[in-house]
Coordinates of N, CA and C in Angstrom, one line a residue:
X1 N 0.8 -1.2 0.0 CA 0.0 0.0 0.0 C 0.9 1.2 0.0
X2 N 0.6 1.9 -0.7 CA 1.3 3.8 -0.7 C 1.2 3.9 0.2
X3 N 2.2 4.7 0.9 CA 1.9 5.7 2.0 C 1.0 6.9 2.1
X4 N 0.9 7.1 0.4 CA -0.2 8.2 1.0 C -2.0 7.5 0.9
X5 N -2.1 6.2 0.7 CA -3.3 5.6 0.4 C -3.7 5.2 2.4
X6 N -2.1 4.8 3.1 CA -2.1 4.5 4.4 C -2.7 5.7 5.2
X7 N -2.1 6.5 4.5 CA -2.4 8.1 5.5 C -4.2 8.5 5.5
X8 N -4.6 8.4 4.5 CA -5.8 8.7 3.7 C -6.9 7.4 4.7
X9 N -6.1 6.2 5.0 CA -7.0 5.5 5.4 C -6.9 5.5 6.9
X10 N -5.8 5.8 7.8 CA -6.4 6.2 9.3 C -6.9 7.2 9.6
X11 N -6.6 8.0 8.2 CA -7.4 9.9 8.3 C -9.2 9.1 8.7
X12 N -9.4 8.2 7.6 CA -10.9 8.2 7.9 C -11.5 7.1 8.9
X13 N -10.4 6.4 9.4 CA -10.6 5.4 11.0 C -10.4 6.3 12.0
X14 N -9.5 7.1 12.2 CA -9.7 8.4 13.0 C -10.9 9.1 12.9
X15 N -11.1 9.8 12.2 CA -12.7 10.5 11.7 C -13.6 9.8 12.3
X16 N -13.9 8.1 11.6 CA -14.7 7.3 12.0 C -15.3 7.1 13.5
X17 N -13.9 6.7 14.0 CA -13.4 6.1 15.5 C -13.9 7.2 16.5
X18 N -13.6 8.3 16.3 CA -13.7 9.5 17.3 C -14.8 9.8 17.4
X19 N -15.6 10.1 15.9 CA -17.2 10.4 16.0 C -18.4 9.9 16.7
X20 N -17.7 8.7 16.6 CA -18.6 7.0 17.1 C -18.6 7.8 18.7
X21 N -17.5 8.0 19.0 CA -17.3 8.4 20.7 C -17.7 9.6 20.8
X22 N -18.4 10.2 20.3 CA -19.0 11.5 20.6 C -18.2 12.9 20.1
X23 N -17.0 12.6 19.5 CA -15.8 13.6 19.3 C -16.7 14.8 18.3
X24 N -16.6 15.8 17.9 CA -16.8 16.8 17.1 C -15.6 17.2 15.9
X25 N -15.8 17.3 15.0 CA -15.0 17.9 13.7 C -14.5 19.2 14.5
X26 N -13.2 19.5 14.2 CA -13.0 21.5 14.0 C -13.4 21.9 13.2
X27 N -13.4 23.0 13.4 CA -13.8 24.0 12.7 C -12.8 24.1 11.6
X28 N -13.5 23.9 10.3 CA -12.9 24.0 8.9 C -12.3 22.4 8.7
X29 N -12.1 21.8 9.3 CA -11.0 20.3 9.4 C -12.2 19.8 8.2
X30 N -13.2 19.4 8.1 CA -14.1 18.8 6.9 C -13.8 19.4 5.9
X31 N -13.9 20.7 5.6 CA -13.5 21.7 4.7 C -12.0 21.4 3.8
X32 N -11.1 21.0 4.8 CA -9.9 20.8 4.6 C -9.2 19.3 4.8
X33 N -10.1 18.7 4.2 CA -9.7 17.3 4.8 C -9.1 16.6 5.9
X34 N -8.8 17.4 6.5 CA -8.1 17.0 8.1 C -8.7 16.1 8.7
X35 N -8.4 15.1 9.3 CA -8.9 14.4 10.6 C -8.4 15.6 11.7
X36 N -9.0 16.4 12.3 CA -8.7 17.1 13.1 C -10.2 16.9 13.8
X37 N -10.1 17.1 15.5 CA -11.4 16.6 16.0 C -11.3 17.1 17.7
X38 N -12.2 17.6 17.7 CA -12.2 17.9 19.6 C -13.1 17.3 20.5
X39 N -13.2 16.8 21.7 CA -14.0 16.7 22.8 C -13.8 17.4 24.2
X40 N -15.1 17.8 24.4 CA -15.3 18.9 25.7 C -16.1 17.4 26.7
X41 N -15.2 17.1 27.8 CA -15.2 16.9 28.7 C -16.6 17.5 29.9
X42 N -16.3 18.8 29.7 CA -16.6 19.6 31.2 C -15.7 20.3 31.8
X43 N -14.6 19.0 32.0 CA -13.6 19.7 32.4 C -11.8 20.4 32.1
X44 N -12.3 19.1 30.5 CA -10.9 19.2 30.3 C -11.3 19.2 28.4
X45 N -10.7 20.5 27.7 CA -11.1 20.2 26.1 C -10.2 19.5 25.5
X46 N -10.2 18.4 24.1 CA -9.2 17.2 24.2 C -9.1 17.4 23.0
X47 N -8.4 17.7 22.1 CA -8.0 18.1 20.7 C -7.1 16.9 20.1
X48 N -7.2 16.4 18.8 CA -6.3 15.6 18.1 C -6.4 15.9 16.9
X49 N -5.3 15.9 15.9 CA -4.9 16.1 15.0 C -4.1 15.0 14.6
X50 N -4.3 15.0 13.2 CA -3.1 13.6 12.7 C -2.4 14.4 11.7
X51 N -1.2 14.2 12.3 CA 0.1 14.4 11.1 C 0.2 13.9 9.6
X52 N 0.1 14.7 8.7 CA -0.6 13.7 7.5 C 1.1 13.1 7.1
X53 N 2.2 13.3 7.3 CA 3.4 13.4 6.8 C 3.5 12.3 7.7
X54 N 3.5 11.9 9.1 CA 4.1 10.4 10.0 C 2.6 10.2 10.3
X55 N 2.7 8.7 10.3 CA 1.6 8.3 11.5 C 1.8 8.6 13.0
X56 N 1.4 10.1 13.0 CA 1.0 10.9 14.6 C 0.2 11.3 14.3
X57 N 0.0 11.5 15.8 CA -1.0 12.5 16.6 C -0.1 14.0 16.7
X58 N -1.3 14.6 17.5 CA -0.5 15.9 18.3 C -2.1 15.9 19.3
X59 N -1.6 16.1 20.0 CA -3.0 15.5 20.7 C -3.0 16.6 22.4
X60 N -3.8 17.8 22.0 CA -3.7 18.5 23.2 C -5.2 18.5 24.4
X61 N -4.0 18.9 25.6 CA -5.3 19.2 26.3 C -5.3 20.5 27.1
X62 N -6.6 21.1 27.3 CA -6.6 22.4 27.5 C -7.8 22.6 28.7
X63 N -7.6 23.0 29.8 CA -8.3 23.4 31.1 C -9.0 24.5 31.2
X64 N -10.4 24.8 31.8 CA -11.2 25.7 31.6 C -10.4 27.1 32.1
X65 N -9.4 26.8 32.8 CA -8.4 28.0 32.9 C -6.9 28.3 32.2
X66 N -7.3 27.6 30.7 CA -6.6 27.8 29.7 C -5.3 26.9 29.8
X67 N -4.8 26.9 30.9 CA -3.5 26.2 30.6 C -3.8 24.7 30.0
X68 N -2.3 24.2 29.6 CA -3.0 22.9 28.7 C -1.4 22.6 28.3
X69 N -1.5 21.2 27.6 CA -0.6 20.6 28.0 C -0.6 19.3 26.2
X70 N 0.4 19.8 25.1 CA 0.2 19.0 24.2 C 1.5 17.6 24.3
X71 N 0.9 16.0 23.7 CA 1.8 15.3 23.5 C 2.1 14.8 21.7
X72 N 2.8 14.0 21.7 CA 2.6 13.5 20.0 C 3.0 11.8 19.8
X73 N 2.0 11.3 20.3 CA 1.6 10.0 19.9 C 2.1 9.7 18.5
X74 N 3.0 9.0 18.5 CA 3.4 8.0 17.3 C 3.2 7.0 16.9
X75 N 1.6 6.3 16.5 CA 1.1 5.3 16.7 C 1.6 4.0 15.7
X76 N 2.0 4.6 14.4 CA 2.8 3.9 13.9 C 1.9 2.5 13.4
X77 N 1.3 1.5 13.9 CA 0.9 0.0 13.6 C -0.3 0.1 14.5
X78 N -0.2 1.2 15.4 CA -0.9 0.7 17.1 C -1.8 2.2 16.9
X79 N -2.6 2.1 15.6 CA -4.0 3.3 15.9 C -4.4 2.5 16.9
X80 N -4.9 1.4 16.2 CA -6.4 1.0 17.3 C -6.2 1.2 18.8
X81 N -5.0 0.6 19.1 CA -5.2 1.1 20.8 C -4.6 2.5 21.4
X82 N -4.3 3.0 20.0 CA -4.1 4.6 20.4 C -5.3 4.9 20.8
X83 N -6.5 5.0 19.7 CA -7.5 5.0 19.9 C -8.4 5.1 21.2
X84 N -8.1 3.4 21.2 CA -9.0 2.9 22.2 C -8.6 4.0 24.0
X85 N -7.2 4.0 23.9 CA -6.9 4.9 24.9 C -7.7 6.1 25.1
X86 N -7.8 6.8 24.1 CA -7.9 8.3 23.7 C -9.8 8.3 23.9
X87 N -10.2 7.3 23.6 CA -11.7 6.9 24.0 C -11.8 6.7 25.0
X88 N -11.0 5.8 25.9 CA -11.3 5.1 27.0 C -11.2 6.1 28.6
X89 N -10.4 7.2 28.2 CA -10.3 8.2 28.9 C -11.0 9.9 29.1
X90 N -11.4 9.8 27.3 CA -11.9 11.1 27.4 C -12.9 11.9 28.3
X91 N -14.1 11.0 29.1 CA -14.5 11.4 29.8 C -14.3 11.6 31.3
X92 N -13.1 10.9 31.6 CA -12.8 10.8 32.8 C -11.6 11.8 33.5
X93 N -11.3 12.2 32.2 CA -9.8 13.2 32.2 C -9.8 14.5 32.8
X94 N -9.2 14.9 33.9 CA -9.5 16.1 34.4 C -7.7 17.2 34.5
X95 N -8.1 17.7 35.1 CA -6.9 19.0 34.9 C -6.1 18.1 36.8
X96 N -7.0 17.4 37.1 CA -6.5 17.2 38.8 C -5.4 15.6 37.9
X97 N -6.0 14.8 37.2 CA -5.8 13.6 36.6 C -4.9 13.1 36.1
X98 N -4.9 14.1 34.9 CA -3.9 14.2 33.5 C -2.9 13.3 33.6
X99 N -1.9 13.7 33.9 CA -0.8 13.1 34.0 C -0.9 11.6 34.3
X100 N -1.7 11.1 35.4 CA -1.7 9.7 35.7 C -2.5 8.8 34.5
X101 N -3.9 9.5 34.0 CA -4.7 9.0 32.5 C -3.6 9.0 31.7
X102 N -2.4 10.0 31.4 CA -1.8 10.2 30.2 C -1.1 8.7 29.8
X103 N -0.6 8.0 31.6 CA -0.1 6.8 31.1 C -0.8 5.6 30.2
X104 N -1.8 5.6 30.0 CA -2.8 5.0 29.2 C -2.5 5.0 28.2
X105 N -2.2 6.4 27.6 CA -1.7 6.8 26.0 C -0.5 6.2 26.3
X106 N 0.4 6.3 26.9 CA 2.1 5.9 26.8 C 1.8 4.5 27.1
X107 N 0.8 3.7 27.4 CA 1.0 2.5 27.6 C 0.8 1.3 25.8
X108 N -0.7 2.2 25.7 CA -1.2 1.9 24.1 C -0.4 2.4 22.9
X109 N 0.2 3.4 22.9 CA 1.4 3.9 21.9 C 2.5 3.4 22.1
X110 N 3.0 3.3 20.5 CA 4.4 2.7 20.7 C 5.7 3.7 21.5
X111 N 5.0 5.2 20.6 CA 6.2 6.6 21.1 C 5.2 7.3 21.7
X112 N 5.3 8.4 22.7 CA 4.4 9.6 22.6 C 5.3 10.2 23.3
X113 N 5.1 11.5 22.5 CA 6.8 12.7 23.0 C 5.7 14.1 23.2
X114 N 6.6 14.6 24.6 CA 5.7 15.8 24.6 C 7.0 16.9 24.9
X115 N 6.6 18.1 24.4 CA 7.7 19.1 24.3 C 8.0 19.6 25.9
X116 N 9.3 20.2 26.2 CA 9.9 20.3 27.2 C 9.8 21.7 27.0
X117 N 8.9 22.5 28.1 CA 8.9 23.9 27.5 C 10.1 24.6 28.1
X118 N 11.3 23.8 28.5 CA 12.6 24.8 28.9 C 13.4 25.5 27.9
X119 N 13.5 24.1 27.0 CA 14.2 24.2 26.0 C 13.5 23.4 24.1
X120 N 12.5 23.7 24.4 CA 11.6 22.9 23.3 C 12.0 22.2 22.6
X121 N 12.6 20.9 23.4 CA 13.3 19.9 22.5 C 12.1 18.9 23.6
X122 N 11.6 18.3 22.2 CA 10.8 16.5 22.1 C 11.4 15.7 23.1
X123 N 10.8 15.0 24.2 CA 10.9 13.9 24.7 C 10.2 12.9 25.3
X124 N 10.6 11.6 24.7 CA 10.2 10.6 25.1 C 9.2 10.2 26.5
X125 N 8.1 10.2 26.6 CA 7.3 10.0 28.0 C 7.2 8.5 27.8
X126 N 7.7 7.6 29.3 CA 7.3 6.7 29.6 C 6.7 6.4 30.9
X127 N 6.2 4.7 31.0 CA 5.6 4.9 32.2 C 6.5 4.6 33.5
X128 N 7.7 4.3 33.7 CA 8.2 4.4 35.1 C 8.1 5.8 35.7

């Protein structure tokens, strides 16, 4: 399979997958073919985007008091339990939480790198 036929097909298991879970389109992302897609919690708003160039994510979350916190899931072989993570927590996910849910995502992903805002260099989150 092409890679760009690969790209084109978890763009629409993403789209699929998310919707099914209550996710909403962004604004314009239909427009522009993007799998780009957000969920409002309550407490916590949960944004995902896919990288059309790697199989990633960029996958933010943002608190009713703005601050927020993005990672970049490299799911690579492993959508579906990207997925299933990113489903299995959306409602439960709070600004108190985060970090302990996030191991979910680092457990179901092969990579997920979140920026170091000291020096904005990418690194590797695991669960020890």
């Amino acid at each position: 399979m092409m890679e760009e036929d690969l790209h084109e097909q978890d763009r629409n298991h993403i789209i699929d997958r998310l919707k099914s879970a209550g996710w909403k389109m962004a604004a314009g992302a239909e427009r522009l073919g993007r799998a780009a897609l957000e969920y409002d919690n309550g407490q916590m708003l949960l944004e995902v985007e896919q990288d059309f160039e790697r199989r990633e994510l960029t996958f933010s979350l943002t608190s009713p008091s703005g601050e927020g916190l993005t990672v970049y899931p490299v799911y690579g072989d492993a959508l579906e339990p990207t997925l299933d993570a990113l489903t299995g927590f959306q409602t439960r996910i709070t600004p108190e939480n985060f970090r302990i849910t996030l191991i979910e995502l680092v457990e179901a992903c092969p990579e997920v790198y979140m920026q170091d805002g000291e020096d904005g260099e990418l690194r590797l989150l695991s669960v020890e």
